[in-house]
Coordinates of N, CA and C in Angstrom, one line a residue:
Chain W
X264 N 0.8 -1.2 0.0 CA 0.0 0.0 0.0 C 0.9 1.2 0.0
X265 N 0.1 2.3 -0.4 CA 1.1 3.5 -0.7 C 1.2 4.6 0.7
X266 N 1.8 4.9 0.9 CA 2.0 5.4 2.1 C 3.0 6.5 2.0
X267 N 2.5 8.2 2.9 CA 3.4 9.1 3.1 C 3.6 9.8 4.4
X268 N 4.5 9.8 4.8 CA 4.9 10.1 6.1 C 5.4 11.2 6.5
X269 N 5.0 12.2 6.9 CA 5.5 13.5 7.6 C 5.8 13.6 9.0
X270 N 7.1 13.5 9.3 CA 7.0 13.6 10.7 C 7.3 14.3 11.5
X271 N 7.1 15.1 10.7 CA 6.9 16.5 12.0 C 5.4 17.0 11.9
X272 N 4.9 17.4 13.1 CA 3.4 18.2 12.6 C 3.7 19.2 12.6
X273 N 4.6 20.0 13.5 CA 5.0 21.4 13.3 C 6.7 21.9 13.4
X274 N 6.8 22.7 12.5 CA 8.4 23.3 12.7 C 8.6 24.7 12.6
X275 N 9.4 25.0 13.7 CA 9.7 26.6 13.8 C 10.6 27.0 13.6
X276 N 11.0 27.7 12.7 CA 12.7 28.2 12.3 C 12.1 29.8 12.4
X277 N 13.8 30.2 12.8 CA 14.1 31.8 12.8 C 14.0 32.4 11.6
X278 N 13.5 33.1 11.2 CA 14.0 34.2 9.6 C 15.3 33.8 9.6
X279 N 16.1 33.6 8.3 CA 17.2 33.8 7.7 C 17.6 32.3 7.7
X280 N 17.2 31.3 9.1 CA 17.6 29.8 9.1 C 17.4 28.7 7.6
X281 N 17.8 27.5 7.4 CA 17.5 26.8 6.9 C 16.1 25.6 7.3
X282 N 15.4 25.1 6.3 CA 14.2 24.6 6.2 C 14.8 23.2 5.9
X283 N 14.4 22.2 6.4 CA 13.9 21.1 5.9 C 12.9 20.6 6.4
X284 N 12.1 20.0 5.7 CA 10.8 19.3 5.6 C 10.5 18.2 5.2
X285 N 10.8 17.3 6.6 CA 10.9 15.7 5.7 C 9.7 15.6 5.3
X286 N 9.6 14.1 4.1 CA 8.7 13.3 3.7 C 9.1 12.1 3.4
X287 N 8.8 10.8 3.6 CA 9.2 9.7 3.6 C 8.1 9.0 2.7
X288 N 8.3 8.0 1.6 CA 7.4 7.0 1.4 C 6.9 6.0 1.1
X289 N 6.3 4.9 0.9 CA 6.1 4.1 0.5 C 5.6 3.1 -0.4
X290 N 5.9 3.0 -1.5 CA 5.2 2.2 -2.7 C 6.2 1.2 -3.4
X291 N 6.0 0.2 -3.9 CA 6.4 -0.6 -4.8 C 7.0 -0.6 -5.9
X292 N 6.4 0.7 -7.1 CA 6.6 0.8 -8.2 C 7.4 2.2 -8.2
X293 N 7.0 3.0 -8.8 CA 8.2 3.9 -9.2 C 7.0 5.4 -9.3
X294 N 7.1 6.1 -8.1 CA 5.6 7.1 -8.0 C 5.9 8.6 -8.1
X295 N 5.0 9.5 -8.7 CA 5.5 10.5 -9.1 C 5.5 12.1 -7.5
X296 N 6.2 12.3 -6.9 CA 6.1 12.8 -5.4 C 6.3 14.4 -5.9
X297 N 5.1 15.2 -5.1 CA 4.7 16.8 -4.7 C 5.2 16.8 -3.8
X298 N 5.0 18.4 -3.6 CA 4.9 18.9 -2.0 C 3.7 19.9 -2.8
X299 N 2.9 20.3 -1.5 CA 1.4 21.0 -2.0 C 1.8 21.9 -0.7
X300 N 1.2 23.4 -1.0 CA 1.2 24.5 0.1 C 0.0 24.9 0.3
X301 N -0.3 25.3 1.7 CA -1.6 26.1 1.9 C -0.9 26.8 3.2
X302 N -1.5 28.1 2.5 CA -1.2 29.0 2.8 C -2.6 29.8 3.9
X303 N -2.5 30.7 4.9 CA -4.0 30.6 5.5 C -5.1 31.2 5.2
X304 N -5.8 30.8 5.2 CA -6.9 31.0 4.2 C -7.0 31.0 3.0
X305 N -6.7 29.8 2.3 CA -6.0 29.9 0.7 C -6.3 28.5 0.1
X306 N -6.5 28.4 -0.7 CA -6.7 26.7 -1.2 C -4.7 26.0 -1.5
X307 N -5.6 24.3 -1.3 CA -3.9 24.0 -1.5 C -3.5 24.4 -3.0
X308 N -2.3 24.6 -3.4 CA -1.3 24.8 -4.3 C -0.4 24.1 -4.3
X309 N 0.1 23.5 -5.8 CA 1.2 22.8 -5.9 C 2.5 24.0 -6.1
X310 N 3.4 23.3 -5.2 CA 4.6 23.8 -4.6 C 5.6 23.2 -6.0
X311 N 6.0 21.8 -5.8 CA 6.5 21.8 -6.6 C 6.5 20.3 -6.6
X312 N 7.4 19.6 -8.1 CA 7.2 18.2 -8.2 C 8.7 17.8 -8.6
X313 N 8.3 16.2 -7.9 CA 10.2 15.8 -8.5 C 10.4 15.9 -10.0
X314 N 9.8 15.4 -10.9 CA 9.9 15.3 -12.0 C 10.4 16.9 -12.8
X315 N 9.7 17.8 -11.9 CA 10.2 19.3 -12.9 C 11.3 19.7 -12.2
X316 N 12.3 19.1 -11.5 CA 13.5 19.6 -10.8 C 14.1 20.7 -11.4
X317 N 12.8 21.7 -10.8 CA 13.2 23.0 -10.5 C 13.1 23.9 -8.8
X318 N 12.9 25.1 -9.1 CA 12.9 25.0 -7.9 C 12.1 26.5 -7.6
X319 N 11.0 26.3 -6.8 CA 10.2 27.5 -6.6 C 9.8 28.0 -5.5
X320 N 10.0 29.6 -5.5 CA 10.0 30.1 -4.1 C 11.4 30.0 -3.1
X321 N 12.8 29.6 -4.1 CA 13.7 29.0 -3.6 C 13.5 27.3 -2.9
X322 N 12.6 27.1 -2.7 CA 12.4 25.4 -2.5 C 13.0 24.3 -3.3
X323 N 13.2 23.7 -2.9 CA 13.6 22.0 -3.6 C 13.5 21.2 -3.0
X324 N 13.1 20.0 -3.8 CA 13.4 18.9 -3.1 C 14.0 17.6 -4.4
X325 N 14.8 16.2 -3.5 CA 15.0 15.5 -4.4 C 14.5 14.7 -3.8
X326 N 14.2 13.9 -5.2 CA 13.9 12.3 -4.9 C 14.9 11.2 -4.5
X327 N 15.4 11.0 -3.0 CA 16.3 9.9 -3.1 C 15.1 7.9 -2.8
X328 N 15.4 7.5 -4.1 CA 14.6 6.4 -4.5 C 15.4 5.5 -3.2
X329 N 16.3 5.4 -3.1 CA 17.2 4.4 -2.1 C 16.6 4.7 -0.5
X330 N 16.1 6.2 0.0 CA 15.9 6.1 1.4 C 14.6 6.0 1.4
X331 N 13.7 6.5 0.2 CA 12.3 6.4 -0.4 C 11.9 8.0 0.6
X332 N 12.7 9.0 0.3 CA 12.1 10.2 0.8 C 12.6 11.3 -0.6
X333 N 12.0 12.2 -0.3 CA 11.3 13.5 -0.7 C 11.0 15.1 0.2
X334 N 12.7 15.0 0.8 CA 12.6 16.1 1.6 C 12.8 17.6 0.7
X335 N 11.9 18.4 1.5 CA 11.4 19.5 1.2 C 12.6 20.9 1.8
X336 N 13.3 21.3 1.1 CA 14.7 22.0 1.7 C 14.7 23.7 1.1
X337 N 14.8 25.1 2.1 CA 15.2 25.9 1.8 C 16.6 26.6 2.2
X338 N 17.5 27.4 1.3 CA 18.4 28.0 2.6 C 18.9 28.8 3.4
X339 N 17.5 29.5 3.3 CA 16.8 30.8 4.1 C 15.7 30.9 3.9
X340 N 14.8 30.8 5.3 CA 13.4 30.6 5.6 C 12.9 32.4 5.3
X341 N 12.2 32.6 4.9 CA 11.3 33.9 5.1 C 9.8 34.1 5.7
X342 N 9.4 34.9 6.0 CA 7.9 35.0 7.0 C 7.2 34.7 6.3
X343 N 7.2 34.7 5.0 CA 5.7 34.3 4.3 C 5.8 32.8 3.8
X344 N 6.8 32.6 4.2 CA 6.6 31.0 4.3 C 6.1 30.3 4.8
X345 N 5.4 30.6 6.0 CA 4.8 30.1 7.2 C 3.4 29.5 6.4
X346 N 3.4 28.6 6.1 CA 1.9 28.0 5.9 C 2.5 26.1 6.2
X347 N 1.1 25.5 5.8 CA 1.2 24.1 6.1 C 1.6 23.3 4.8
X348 N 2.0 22.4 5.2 CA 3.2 22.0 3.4 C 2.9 20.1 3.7
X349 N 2.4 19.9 2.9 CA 1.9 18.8 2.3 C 2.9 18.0 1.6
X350 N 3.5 16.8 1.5 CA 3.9 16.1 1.1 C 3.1 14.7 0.4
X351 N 2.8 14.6 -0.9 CA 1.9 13.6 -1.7 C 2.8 12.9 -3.0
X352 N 1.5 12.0 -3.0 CA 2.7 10.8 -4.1 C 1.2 10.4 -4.5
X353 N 1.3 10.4 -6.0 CA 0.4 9.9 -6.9 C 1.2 8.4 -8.0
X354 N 0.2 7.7 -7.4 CA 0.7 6.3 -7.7 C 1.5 6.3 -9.8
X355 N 0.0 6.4 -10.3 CA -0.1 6.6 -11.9 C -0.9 7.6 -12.6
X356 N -0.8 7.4 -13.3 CA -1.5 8.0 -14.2 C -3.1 8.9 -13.6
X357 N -4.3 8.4 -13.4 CA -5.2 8.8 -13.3 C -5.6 8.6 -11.7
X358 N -4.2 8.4 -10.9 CA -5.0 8.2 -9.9 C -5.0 9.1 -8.7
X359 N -5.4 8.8 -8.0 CA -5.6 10.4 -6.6 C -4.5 10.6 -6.1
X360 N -4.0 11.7 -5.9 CA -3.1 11.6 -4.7 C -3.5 11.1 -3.5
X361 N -2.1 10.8 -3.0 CA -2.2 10.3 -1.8 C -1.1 11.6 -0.2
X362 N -1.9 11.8 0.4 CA -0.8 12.8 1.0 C -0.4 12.5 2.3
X363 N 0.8 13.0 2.8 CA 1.5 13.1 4.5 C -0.1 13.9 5.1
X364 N 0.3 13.9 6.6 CA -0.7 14.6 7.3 C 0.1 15.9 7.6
X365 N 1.0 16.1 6.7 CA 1.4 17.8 7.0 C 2.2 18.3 7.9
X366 N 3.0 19.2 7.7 CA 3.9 19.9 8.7 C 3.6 21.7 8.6
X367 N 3.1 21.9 9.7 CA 3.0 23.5 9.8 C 4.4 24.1 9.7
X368 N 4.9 24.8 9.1 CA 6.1 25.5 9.2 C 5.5 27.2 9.8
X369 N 6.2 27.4 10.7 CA 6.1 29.3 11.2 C 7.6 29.6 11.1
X370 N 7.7 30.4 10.5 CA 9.0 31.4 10.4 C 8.8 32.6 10.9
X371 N 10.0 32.1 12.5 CA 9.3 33.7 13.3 C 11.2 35.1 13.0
X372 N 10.4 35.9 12.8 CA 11.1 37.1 12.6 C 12.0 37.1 14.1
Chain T
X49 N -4.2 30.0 -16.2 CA -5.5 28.2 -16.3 C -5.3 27.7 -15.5
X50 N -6.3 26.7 -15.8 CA -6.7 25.4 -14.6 C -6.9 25.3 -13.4
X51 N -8.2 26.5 -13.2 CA -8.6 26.9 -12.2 C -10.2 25.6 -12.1
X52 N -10.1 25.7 -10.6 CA -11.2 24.9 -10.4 C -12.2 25.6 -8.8
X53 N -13.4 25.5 -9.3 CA -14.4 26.7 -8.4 C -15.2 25.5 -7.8
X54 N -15.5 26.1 -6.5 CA -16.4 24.9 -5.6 C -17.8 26.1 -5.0
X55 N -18.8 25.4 -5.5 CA -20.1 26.7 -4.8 C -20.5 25.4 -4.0
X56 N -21.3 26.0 -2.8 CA -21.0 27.4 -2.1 C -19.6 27.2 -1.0
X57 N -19.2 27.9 -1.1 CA -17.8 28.7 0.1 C -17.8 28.1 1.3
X58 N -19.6 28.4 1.9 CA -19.7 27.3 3.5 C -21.3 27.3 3.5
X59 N -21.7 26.4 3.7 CA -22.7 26.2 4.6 C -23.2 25.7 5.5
X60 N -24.2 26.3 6.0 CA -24.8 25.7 7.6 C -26.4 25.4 7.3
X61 N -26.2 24.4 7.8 CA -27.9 23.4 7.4 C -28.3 22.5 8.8
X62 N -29.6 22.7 8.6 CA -30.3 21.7 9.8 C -30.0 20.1 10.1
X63 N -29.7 19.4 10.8 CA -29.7 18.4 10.8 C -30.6 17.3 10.5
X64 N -30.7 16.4 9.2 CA -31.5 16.0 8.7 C -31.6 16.2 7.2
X65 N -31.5 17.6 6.7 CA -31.5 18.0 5.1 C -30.2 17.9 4.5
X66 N -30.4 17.9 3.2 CA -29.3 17.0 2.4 C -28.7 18.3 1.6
X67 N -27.3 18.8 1.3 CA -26.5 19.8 1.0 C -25.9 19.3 -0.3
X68 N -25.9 20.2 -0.9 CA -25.4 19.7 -2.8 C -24.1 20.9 -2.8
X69 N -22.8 20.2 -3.2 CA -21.7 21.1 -3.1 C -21.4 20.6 -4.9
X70 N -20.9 21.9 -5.3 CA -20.4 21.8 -6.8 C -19.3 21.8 -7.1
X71 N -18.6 21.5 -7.8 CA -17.5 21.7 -8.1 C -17.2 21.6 -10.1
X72 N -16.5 23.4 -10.0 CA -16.3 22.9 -11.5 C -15.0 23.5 -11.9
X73 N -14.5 22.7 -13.2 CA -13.0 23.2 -13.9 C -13.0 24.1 -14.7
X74 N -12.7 25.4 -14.8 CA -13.4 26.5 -15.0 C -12.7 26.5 -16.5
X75 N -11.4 26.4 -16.8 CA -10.8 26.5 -18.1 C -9.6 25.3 -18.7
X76 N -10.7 24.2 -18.1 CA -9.9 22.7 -18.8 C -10.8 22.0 -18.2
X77 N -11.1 21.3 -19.3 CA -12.2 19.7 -19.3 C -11.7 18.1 -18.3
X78 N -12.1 17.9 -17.2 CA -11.5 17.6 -16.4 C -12.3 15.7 -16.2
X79 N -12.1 14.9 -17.1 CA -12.1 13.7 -17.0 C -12.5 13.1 -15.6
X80 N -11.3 13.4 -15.1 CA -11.8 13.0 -13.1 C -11.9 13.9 -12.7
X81 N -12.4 14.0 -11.4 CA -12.6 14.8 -10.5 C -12.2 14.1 -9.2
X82 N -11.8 14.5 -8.4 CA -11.5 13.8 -6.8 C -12.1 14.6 -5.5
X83 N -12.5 13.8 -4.6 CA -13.3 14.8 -3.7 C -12.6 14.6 -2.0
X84 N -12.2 15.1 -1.2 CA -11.4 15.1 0.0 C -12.3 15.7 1.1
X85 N -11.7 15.1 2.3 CA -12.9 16.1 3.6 C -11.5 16.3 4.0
X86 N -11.5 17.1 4.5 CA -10.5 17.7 5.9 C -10.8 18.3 6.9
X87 N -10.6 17.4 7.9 CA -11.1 17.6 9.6 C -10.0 18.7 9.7
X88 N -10.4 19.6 10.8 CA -9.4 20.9 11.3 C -8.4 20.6 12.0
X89 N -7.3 21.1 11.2 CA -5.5 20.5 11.3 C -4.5 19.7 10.9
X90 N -6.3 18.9 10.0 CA -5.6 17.4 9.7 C -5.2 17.5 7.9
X91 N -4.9 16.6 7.8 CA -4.6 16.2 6.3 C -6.1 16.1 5.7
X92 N -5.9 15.7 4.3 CA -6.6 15.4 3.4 C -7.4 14.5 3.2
X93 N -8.2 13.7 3.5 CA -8.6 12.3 3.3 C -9.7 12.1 2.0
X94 N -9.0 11.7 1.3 CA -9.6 11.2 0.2 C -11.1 10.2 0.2
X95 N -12.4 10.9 -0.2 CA -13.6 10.0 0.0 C -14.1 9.5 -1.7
X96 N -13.3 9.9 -2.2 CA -14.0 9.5 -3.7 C -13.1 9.8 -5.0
X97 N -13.3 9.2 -6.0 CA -13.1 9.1 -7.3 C -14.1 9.5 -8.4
X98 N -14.4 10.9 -8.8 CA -15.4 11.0 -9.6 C -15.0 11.1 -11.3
X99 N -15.4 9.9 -11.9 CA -15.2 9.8 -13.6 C -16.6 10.3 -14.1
X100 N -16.0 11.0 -15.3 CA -17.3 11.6 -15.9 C -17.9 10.3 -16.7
X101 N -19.5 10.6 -16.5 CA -20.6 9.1 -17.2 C -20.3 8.3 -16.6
X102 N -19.5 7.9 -15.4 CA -19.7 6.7 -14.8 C -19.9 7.2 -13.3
X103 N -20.1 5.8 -12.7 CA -20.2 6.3 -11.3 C -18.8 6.2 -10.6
X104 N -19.1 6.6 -9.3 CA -17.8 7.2 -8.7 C -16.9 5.9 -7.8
X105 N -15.7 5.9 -7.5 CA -15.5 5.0 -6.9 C -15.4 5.4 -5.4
X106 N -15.6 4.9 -4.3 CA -15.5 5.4 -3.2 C -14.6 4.4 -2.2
X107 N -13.6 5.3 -1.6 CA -13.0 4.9 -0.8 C -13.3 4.4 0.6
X108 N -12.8 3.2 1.0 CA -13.2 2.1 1.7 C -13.3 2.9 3.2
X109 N -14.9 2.8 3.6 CA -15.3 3.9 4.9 C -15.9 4.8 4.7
X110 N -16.2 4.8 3.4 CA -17.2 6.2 3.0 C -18.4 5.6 2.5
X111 N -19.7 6.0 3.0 CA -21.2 5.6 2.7 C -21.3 6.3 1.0
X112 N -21.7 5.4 0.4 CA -22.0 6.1 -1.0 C -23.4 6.4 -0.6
X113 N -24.3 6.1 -0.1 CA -25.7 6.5 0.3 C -25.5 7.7 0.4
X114 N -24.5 7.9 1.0 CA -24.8 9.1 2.4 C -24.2 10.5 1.5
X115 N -22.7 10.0 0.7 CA -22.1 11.5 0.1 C -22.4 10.7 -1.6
X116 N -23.5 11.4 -2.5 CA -23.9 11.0 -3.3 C -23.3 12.0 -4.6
X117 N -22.1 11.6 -5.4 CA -21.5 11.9 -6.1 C -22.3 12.1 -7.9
X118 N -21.8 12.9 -7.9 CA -22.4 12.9 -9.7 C -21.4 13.7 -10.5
X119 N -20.9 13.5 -11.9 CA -20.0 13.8 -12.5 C -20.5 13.9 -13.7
X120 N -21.3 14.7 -14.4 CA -22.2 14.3 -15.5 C -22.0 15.1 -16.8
X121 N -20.8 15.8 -16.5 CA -19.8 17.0 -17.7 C -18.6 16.6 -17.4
X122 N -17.8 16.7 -18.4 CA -16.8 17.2 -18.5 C -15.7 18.3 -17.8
X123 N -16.9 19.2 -16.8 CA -16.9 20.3 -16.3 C -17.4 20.5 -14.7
X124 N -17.9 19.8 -14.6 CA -18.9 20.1 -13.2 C -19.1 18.3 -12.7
X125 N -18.5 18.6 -10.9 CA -19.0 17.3 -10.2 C -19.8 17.6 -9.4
X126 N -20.6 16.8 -8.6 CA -21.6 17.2 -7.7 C -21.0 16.8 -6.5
X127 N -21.3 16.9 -5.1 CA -21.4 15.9 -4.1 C -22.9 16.8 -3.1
X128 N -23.4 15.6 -3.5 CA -24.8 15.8 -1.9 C -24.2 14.9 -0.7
X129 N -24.5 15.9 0.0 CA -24.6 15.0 1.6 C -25.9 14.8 2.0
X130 N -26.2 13.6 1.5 CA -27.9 13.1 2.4 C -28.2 13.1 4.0
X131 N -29.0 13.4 4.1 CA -29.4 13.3 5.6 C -28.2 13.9 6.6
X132 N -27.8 15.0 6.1 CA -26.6 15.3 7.4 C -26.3 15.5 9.0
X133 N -25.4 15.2 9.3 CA -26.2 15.2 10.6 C -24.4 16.3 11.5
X134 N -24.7 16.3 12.6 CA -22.9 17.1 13.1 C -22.1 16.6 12.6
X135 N -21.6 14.9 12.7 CA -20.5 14.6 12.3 C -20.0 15.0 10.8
X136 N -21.2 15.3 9.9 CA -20.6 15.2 8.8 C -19.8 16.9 8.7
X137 N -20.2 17.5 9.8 CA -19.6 18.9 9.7 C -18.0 18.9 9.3
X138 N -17.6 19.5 8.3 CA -16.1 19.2 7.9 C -15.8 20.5 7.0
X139 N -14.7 20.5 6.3 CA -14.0 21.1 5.3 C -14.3 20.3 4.1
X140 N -14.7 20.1 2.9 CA -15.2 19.4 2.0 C -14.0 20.2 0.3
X141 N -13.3 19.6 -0.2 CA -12.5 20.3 -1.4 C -12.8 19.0 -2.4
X142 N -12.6 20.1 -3.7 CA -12.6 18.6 -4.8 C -11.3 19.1 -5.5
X143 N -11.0 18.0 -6.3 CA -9.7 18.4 -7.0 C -10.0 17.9 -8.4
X144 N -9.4 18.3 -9.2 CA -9.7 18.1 -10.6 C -8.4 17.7 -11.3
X145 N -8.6 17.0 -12.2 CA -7.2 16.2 -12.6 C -7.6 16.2 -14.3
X146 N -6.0 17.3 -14.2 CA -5.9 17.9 -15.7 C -4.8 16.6 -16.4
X147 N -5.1 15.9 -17.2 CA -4.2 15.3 -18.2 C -3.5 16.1 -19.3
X148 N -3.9 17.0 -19.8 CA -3.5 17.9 -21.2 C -1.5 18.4 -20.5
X149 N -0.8 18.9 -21.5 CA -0.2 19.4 -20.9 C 0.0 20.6 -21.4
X150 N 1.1 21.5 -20.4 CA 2.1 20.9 -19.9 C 2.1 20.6 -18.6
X151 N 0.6 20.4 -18.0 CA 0.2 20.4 -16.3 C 0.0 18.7 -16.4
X152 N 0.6 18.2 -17.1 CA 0.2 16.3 -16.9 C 0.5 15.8 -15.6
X153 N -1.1 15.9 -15.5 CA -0.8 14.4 -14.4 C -1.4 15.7 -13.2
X154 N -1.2 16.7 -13.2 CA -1.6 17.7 -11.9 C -3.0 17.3 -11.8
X155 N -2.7 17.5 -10.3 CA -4.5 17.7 -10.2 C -4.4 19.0 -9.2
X156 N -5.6 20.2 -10.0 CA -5.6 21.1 -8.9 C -7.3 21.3 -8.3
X157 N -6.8 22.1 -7.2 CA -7.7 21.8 -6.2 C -8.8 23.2 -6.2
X158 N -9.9 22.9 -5.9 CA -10.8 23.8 -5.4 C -10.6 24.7 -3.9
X159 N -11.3 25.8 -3.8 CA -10.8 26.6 -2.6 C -11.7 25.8 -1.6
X160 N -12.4 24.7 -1.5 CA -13.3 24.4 -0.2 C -14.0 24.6 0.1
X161 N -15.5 23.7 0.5 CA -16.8 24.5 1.0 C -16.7 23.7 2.5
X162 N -16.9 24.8 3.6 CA -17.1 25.1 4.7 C -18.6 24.1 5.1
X163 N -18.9 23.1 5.6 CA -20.2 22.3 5.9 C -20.1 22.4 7.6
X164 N -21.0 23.4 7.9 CA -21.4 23.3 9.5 C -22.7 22.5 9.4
X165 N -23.1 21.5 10.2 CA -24.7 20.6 10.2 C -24.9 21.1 12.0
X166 N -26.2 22.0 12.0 CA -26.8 22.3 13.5 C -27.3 20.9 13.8

């Protein structure tokens, strides 16, 4: 079964600090992994995916297939980054994502 | 593009009457649809699979009686909540899943309808 794991529920870094945001997961085959933002009061938004290994809002993440994570990395946190960040993995083609239960990030000034 | 709109925003209904949430893909024809509840703080949980002209597939724990799905465009899903009662009070979002590209394989999400049940 497919499985994503966030384990942090919440993280607090100082302005200027570095971010990471684990996500860990679990599947069989070979699955395509997000991170999704919501921001408050805001619908989710995709952040970014492994496949377009780019990098937005300064974020990135890689896919290491060997630890089966998908950590979520900045290297300077800023205030408006403070929202809740989603970690998901969509099996194939047509099928639903599947998501972590989230990690609140606050970036306090 | 590939915005997707959910009426209404929030409602609050009596306990007992049945609430119709919409969801549609405003500027891309959206094959599936996907429908999620989110309890306050928590993640996402996935209650459904909506294919257009067919019926929906529902994930294991969810009354199809109860959240009665319809997908009958290209464009627009439905979800009713039959007979609602408190518990079903939630965060309710649909997501829409664009194939075309260069967004393949995205699915994006609705802003959420607010369900308080007195």
């Amino acid at each position: 079964a497919q499985r994503v794991t966030q384990p942090e529920k919440l993280l607090s870094v100082f302005k200027g600090a570095p971010v990471e945001l684990k996500c860990n997961y679990s599947y069989s085959g070979s699955p395509e992994l997000f991170w999704y933002v919501q921001y408050s009061r805001q619908r989710l938004q995709l952040l970014l995916r492994h496949i377009s290994r780019e990098s937005i809002k300064g974020f990135t993440a890689d896919l290491n297939k060997g630890e089966t994570s998908f950590h979520l990395k900045k290297p300077f946190a800023q205030e408006e980054d403070s929202a809740m960040y989603y970690c998901a993995l969509k099996p194939s083609g047509n099928t639903p994502l599947v998501f972590g239960k989230g990690t609140r990030l606050s970036v306090i000034a | 593009g590939a915005v997707v709109s959910q009426h209404p925003s929030w409602v609050i209904c009596k306990s007992g009457t049945s609430v119709k949430i919409e969801c549609r893909s405003l500027d891309f024809q959206a094959t599936t649809m996907f429908w999620y509840r989110q309890f306050p703080k928590q993640s996402l949980m996935l209650m459904a699979t909506s294919n257009e002209g067919s019926k929906a597939t529902y994930e294991q724990g969810v009354e199809k009686d109860k959240f009665l799905i319809n997908h009958a465009s290209l464009t627009l899903s439905t979800l009713t909540v039959t007979s609602a009662h408190p518990e079903d009070s939630s965060f309710y979002i649909c997501s829409a899943h664009n194939a075309g590209r260069p967004s393949y394989n995205e699915q994006f999400f609705g802003p959420g309808t607010r369900l308080t049940v007195l």
